[in-house]
Amino acid sequence: MTARGRYFRSLVAGLFAGVFWVDTALAQDAGCTFEPVAGTSRQILRCQEGLTIIVEDGARFTLVDRDGNGNADAVRLRRKALLLEAPASGAKGGFVVVTPQAIAAVRGTKWTVDVGQGKTSVFVLRGRVAVQRPASTAGVVLRPGEGVDVEAGTGALTIKRWPAKRVSALMARLGQ
């Protein structure tokens, strides 16, 4: 198995071993506080270790504390989009976003994850993001300006440079 395969396998194993789920209403218990964005229905989650999550109105997600230290180090996203900024000094193994179609793991980056219409779209603004399907050890690493659309199946993931119009539309949904 390649080093990348071992990395992805350890991320998946770490995510599901010994975690407890934190409802978004209990964000404070996961080391996060909600901050409403004036004049909008969006919210910003400010978490320990410098993690910031901008939540699209109507997003459905659950914060996860994989290592049991009281701080969110993962999120399970079921609907809509999040804009995440995780500093390099964040949680051991990086911050992880799990959706029905994909797992995205990072450290020291700014990226979006959008779930809808049977697919997960991941786009990187800064840094690098590793993306794979939950049941796979094969994945891709995205760099700034790159994105991937992950649908159910086993086909190879295709990295694409997203057009400015697509990026602008997604960022507008997130108030950026």
PDB file of C-alpha atoms in Angstrom:
ATOM      1  CA  MET A   1       0.000   0.000   0.000  1.00  0.00           C
ATOM      2  CA  THR A   2       1.285   3.467  -0.836  1.00  0.00           C
ATOM      3  CA  ALA A   3       2.009   6.132   1.773  1.00  0.00           C
ATOM      4  CA  ARG A   4      -1.042   8.060   0.539  1.00  0.00           C
ATOM      5  CA  GLY A   5      -3.215   4.944   0.947  1.00  0.00           C
ATOM      6  CA  ARG A   6      -1.968   4.437   4.521  1.00  0.00           C
ATOM      7  CA  TYR A   7      -2.643   8.127   5.265  1.00  0.00           C
ATOM      8  CA  PHE A   8      -6.233   7.945   3.987  1.00  0.00           C
ATOM      9  CA  ARG A   9      -6.883   4.632   5.795  1.00  0.00           C
ATOM     10  CA  SER A  10      -5.602   6.104   9.095  1.00  0.00           C
ATOM     11  CA  LEU A  11      -7.833   9.171   8.652  1.00  0.00           C
ATOM     12  CA  VAL A  12     -10.913   7.006   8.127  1.00  0.00           C
ATOM     13  CA  ALA A  13     -10.053   4.711  11.044  1.00  0.00           C
ATOM     14  CA  GLY A  14      -9.333   7.665  13.323  1.00  0.00           C
ATOM     15  CA  LEU A  15     -12.553   9.389  12.411  1.00  0.00           C
ATOM     16  CA  PHE A  16     -14.792   6.502  13.354  1.00  0.00           C
ATOM     17  CA  ALA A  17     -12.899   5.078  16.354  1.00  0.00           C
ATOM     18  CA  GLY A  18     -14.021   6.325  19.762  1.00  0.00           C
ATOM     19  CA  VAL A  19     -15.781   9.502  18.685  1.00  0.00           C
ATOM     20  CA  PHE A  20     -18.800  11.153  20.159  1.00  0.00           C
ATOM     21  CA  TRP A  21     -21.166  13.251  18.103  1.00  0.00           C
ATOM     22  CA  VAL A  22     -21.889  16.815  19.110  1.00  0.00           C
ATOM     23  CA  ASP A  23     -25.153  18.378  17.953  1.00  0.00           C
ATOM     24  CA  THR A  24     -24.716  21.866  16.499  1.00  0.00           C
ATOM     25  CA  ALA A  25     -26.883  23.250  19.296  1.00  0.00           C
ATOM     26  CA  LEU A  26     -24.182  22.016  21.659  1.00  0.00           C
ATOM     27  CA  ALA A  27     -21.310  23.631  19.747  1.00  0.00           C
ATOM     28  CA  GLN A  28     -19.992  25.172  22.951  1.00  0.00           C
ATOM     29  CA  ASP A  29     -19.365  21.636  24.251  1.00  0.00           C
ATOM     30  CA  ALA A  30     -17.165  21.019  21.193  1.00  0.00           C
ATOM     31  CA  GLY A  31     -15.030  24.076  21.888  1.00  0.00           C
ATOM     32  CA  CYS A  32     -16.946  26.265  19.420  1.00  0.00           C
ATOM     33  CA  THR A  33     -19.190  29.305  19.683  1.00  0.00           C
ATOM     34  CA  PHE A  34     -21.770  30.545  17.177  1.00  0.00           C
ATOM     35  CA  GLU A  35     -21.531  34.121  15.945  1.00  0.00           C
ATOM     36  CA  PRO A  36     -24.436  35.400  13.815  1.00  0.00           C
ATOM     37  CA  VAL A  37     -23.536  37.416  10.702  1.00  0.00           C
ATOM     38  CA  ALA A  38     -25.442  40.712  10.890  1.00  0.00           C
ATOM     39  CA  GLY A  39     -28.141  41.155   8.240  1.00  0.00           C
ATOM     40  CA  THR A  40     -27.976  37.512   7.095  1.00  0.00           C
ATOM     41  CA  SER A  41     -29.122  34.103   8.238  1.00  0.00           C
ATOM     42  CA  ARG A  42     -25.534  32.772   8.077  1.00  0.00           C
ATOM     43  CA  GLN A  43     -23.489  31.960  11.157  1.00  0.00           C
ATOM     44  CA  ILE A  44     -19.803  31.660  11.891  1.00  0.00           C
ATOM     45  CA  LEU A  45     -18.501  28.960  14.197  1.00  0.00           C
ATOM     46  CA  ARG A  46     -15.321  29.972  16.004  1.00  0.00           C
ATOM     47  CA  CYS A  47     -13.607  26.956  17.514  1.00  0.00           C
ATOM     48  CA  GLN A  48     -10.568  26.191  19.631  1.00  0.00           C
ATOM     49  CA  GLU A  49      -7.157  26.142  17.973  1.00  0.00           C
ATOM     50  CA  GLY A  50      -8.194  28.851  15.483  1.00  0.00           C
ATOM     51  CA  LEU A  51     -10.670  26.853  13.408  1.00  0.00           C
ATOM     52  CA  THR A  52     -13.316  29.040  11.718  1.00  0.00           C
ATOM     53  CA  ILE A  53     -16.367  27.622   9.914  1.00  0.00           C
ATOM     54  CA  ILE A  54     -18.788  29.801   7.936  1.00  0.00           C
ATOM     55  CA  VAL A  55     -22.121  27.992   7.729  1.00  0.00           C
ATOM     56  CA  GLU A  56     -24.435  28.430   4.748  1.00  0.00           C
ATOM     57  CA  ASP A  57     -28.049  29.035   5.731  1.00  0.00           C
ATOM     58  CA  GLY A  58     -29.801  25.666   5.927  1.00  0.00           C
ATOM     59  CA  ALA A  59     -26.613  23.605   6.198  1.00  0.00           C
ATOM     60  CA  ARG A  60     -27.020  20.367   8.145  1.00  0.00           C
ATOM     61  CA  PHE A  61     -23.948  19.160   9.989  1.00  0.00           C
ATOM     62  CA  THR A  62     -22.675  17.639  13.214  1.00  0.00           C
ATOM     63  CA  LEU A  63     -19.440  18.547  14.980  1.00  0.00           C
ATOM     64  CA  VAL A  64     -17.198  15.633  16.018  1.00  0.00           C
ATOM     65  CA  ASP A  65     -14.519  15.329  18.684  1.00  0.00           C
ATOM     66  CA  ARG A  66     -12.396  12.369  17.487  1.00  0.00           C
ATOM     67  CA  ASP A  67      -9.828  12.454  20.285  1.00  0.00           C
ATOM     68  CA  GLY A  68     -12.181  13.266  23.177  1.00  0.00           C
ATOM     69  CA  ASN A  69     -10.366  16.457  24.235  1.00  0.00           C
ATOM     70  CA  GLY A  70     -13.521  18.614  24.143  1.00  0.00           C
ATOM     71  CA  ASN A  71     -12.670  20.337  20.833  1.00  0.00           C
ATOM     72  CA  ALA A  72     -14.212  19.707  17.430  1.00  0.00           C
ATOM     73  CA  ASP A  73     -11.709  18.181  15.012  1.00  0.00           C
ATOM     74  CA  ALA A  74     -14.165  16.898  12.398  1.00  0.00           C
ATOM     75  CA  VAL A  75     -17.586  17.668  10.989  1.00  0.00           C
ATOM     76  CA  ARG A  76     -20.149  15.408   9.323  1.00  0.00           C
ATOM     77  CA  LEU A  77     -21.851  17.519   6.615  1.00  0.00           C
ATOM     78  CA  ARG A  78     -25.158  16.282   5.213  1.00  0.00           C
ATOM     79  CA  ARG A  79     -26.495  19.271   3.269  1.00  0.00           C
ATOM     80  CA  LYS A  80     -25.386  22.599   1.816  1.00  0.00           C
ATOM     81  CA  ALA A  81     -21.988  24.256   2.203  1.00  0.00           C
ATOM     82  CA  LEU A  82     -19.348  25.174   4.756  1.00  0.00           C
ATOM     83  CA  LEU A  83     -16.319  27.432   4.300  1.00  0.00           C
ATOM     84  CA  LEU A  84     -13.564  26.254   6.611  1.00  0.00           C
ATOM     85  CA  GLU A  85     -10.287  27.790   7.681  1.00  0.00           C
ATOM     86  CA  ALA A  86      -8.012  25.532   9.720  1.00  0.00           C
ATOM     87  CA  PRO A  87      -4.597  26.753  10.877  1.00  0.00           C
ATOM     88  CA  ALA A  88      -1.530  24.537  10.519  1.00  0.00           C
ATOM     89  CA  SER A  89      -1.326  24.148  14.295  1.00  0.00           C
ATOM     90  CA  GLY A  90      -4.774  22.507  14.418  1.00  0.00           C
ATOM     91  CA  ALA A  91      -5.849  19.053  15.548  1.00  0.00           C
ATOM     92  CA  LYS A  92      -3.572  16.064  15.241  1.00  0.00           C
ATOM     93  CA  GLY A  93      -4.115  14.591  11.779  1.00  0.00           C
ATOM     94  CA  GLY A  94      -5.801  17.769  10.543  1.00  0.00           C
ATOM     95  CA  PHE A  95      -9.444  18.722  10.443  1.00  0.00           C
ATOM     96  CA  VAL A  96     -11.731  16.293   8.611  1.00  0.00           C
ATOM     97  CA  VAL A  97     -15.056  16.856   6.820  1.00  0.00           C
ATOM     98  CA  VAL A  98     -17.112  13.721   6.126  1.00  0.00           C
ATOM     99  CA  THR A  99     -20.043  13.748   3.688  1.00  0.00           C
ATOM    100  CA  PRO A 100     -22.071  10.890   2.204  1.00  0.00           C
ATOM    101  CA  GLN A 101     -19.775  10.875  -0.850  1.00  0.00           C
ATOM    102  CA  ALA A 102     -16.372  12.097   0.376  1.00  0.00           C
ATOM    103  CA  ILE A 103     -13.848  12.629   3.141  1.00  0.00           C
ATOM    104  CA  ALA A 104     -11.766  15.822   2.989  1.00  0.00           C
ATOM    105  CA  ALA A 105      -8.824  16.189   5.383  1.00  0.00           C
ATOM    106  CA  VAL A 106      -6.613  19.232   5.844  1.00  0.00           C
ATOM    107  CA  ARG A 107      -4.280  21.293   7.966  1.00  0.00           C
ATOM    108  CA  GLY A 108      -3.339  24.937   7.400  1.00  0.00           C
ATOM    109  CA  THR A 109      -5.818  25.721   4.670  1.00  0.00           C
ATOM    110  CA  LYS A 110      -9.026  27.423   3.588  1.00  0.00           C
ATOM    111  CA  TRP A 111     -11.545  25.402   1.597  1.00  0.00           C
ATOM    112  CA  THR A 112     -15.222  24.772   0.909  1.00  0.00           C
ATOM    113  CA  VAL A 113     -17.270  21.598   1.051  1.00  0.00           C
ATOM    114  CA  ASP A 114     -20.719  21.599  -0.566  1.00  0.00           C
ATOM    115  CA  VAL A 115     -23.193  18.697  -0.402  1.00  0.00           C
ATOM    116  CA  GLY A 116     -26.196  18.525  -2.681  1.00  0.00           C
ATOM    117  CA  GLN A 117     -27.854  16.662  -5.553  1.00  0.00           C
ATOM    118  CA  GLY A 118     -26.099  13.361  -4.809  1.00  0.00           C
ATOM    119  CA  LYS A 119     -22.583  14.745  -4.845  1.00  0.00           C
ATOM    120  CA  THR A 120     -19.995  16.481  -2.712  1.00  0.00           C
ATOM    121  CA  SER A 121     -17.936  19.319  -4.187  1.00  0.00           C
ATOM    122  CA  VAL A 122     -14.654  20.351  -2.561  1.00  0.00           C
ATOM    123  CA  PHE A 123     -12.755  23.505  -3.581  1.00  0.00           C
ATOM    124  CA  VAL A 124      -9.465  24.847  -2.187  1.00  0.00           C
ATOM    125  CA  LEU A 125      -8.761  28.550  -1.712  1.00  0.00           C
ATOM    126  CA  ARG A 126      -5.481  28.163   0.193  1.00  0.00           C
ATOM    127  CA  GLY A 127      -3.335  25.191   1.203  1.00  0.00           C
ATOM    128  CA  ARG A 128      -3.963  21.561   0.274  1.00  0.00           C
ATOM    129  CA  VAL A 129      -6.876  19.214   0.861  1.00  0.00           C
ATOM    130  CA  ALA A 130      -6.856  15.419   0.550  1.00  0.00           C
ATOM    131  CA  VAL A 131     -10.171  14.031  -0.762  1.00  0.00           C
ATOM    132  CA  GLN A 132     -11.351  10.433  -1.037  1.00  0.00           C
ATOM    133  CA  ARG A 133     -14.536   8.399  -0.976  1.00  0.00           C
ATOM    134  CA  PRO A 134     -15.382   6.925   2.454  1.00  0.00           C
ATOM    135  CA  ALA A 135     -14.934   3.310   1.321  1.00  0.00           C
ATOM    136  CA  SER A 136     -11.704   3.910  -0.626  1.00  0.00           C
ATOM    137  CA  THR A 137      -8.021   4.388   0.081  1.00  0.00           C
ATOM    138  CA  ALA A 138      -7.458   6.105  -3.285  1.00  0.00           C
ATOM    139  CA  GLY A 139      -7.854   9.844  -3.378  1.00  0.00           C
ATOM    140  CA  VAL A 140      -6.571  13.132  -4.712  1.00  0.00           C
ATOM    141  CA  VAL A 141      -4.833  16.155  -3.219  1.00  0.00           C
ATOM    142  CA  LEU A 142      -6.252  19.525  -4.228  1.00  0.00           C
ATOM    143  CA  ARG A 143      -4.237  22.743  -4.398  1.00  0.00           C
ATOM    144  CA  PRO A 144      -5.449  26.377  -4.561  1.00  0.00           C
ATOM    145  CA  GLY A 145      -7.941  26.952  -7.384  1.00  0.00           C
ATOM    146  CA  GLU A 146      -8.651  23.241  -7.780  1.00  0.00           C
ATOM    147  CA  GLY A 147     -11.829  21.355  -7.025  1.00  0.00           C
ATOM    148  CA  VAL A 148     -13.345  17.925  -7.314  1.00  0.00           C
ATOM    149  CA  ASP A 149     -16.925  16.674  -7.566  1.00  0.00           C
ATOM    150  CA  VAL A 150     -17.380  13.346  -5.762  1.00  0.00           C
ATOM    151  CA  GLU A 151     -20.352  11.165  -6.599  1.00  0.00           C
ATOM    152  CA  ALA A 152     -21.193   7.647  -5.447  1.00  0.00           C
ATOM    153  CA  GLY A 153     -19.239   4.982  -7.273  1.00  0.00           C
ATOM    154  CA  THR A 154     -15.713   3.744  -7.634  1.00  0.00           C
ATOM    155  CA  GLY A 155     -14.362   5.734 -10.576  1.00  0.00           C
ATOM    156  CA  ALA A 156     -11.240   7.860 -10.287  1.00  0.00           C
ATOM    157  CA  LEU A 157     -11.677  11.348  -8.845  1.00  0.00           C
ATOM    158  CA  THR A 158     -10.909  14.085 -11.365  1.00  0.00           C
ATOM    159  CA  ILE A 159      -9.250  17.307 -10.236  1.00  0.00           C
ATOM    160  CA  LYS A 160     -10.436  20.375 -12.149  1.00  0.00           C
ATOM    161  CA  ARG A 161      -9.529  24.036 -12.076  1.00  0.00           C
ATOM    162  CA  TRP A 162     -12.884  25.635 -11.338  1.00  0.00           C
ATOM    163  CA  PRO A 163     -14.035  28.562 -13.492  1.00  0.00           C
ATOM    164  CA  ALA A 164     -14.314  31.944 -11.748  1.00  0.00           C
ATOM    165  CA  LYS A 165     -18.113  31.968 -12.228  1.00  0.00           C
ATOM    166  CA  ARG A 166     -18.536  28.709 -10.265  1.00  0.00           C
ATOM    167  CA  VAL A 167     -16.202  29.857  -7.480  1.00  0.00           C
ATOM    168  CA  SER A 168     -17.948  33.259  -7.251  1.00  0.00           C
ATOM    169  CA  ALA A 169     -21.398  31.662  -7.032  1.00  0.00           C
ATOM    170  CA  LEU A 170     -20.324  29.329  -4.206  1.00  0.00           C
ATOM    171  CA  MET A 171     -18.501  32.071  -2.315  1.00  0.00           C
ATOM    172  CA  ALA A 172     -21.544  34.374  -2.629  1.00  0.00           C
ATOM    173  CA  ARG A 173     -23.662  31.695  -0.927  1.00  0.00           C
ATOM    174  CA  LEU A 174     -21.179  31.888   1.939  1.00  0.00           C
ATOM    175  CA  GLY A 175     -21.116  35.691   2.095  1.00  0.00           C
ATOM    176  CA  GLN A 176     -17.634  36.018   0.612  1.00  0.00           C
TER     177      GLN A 176
END
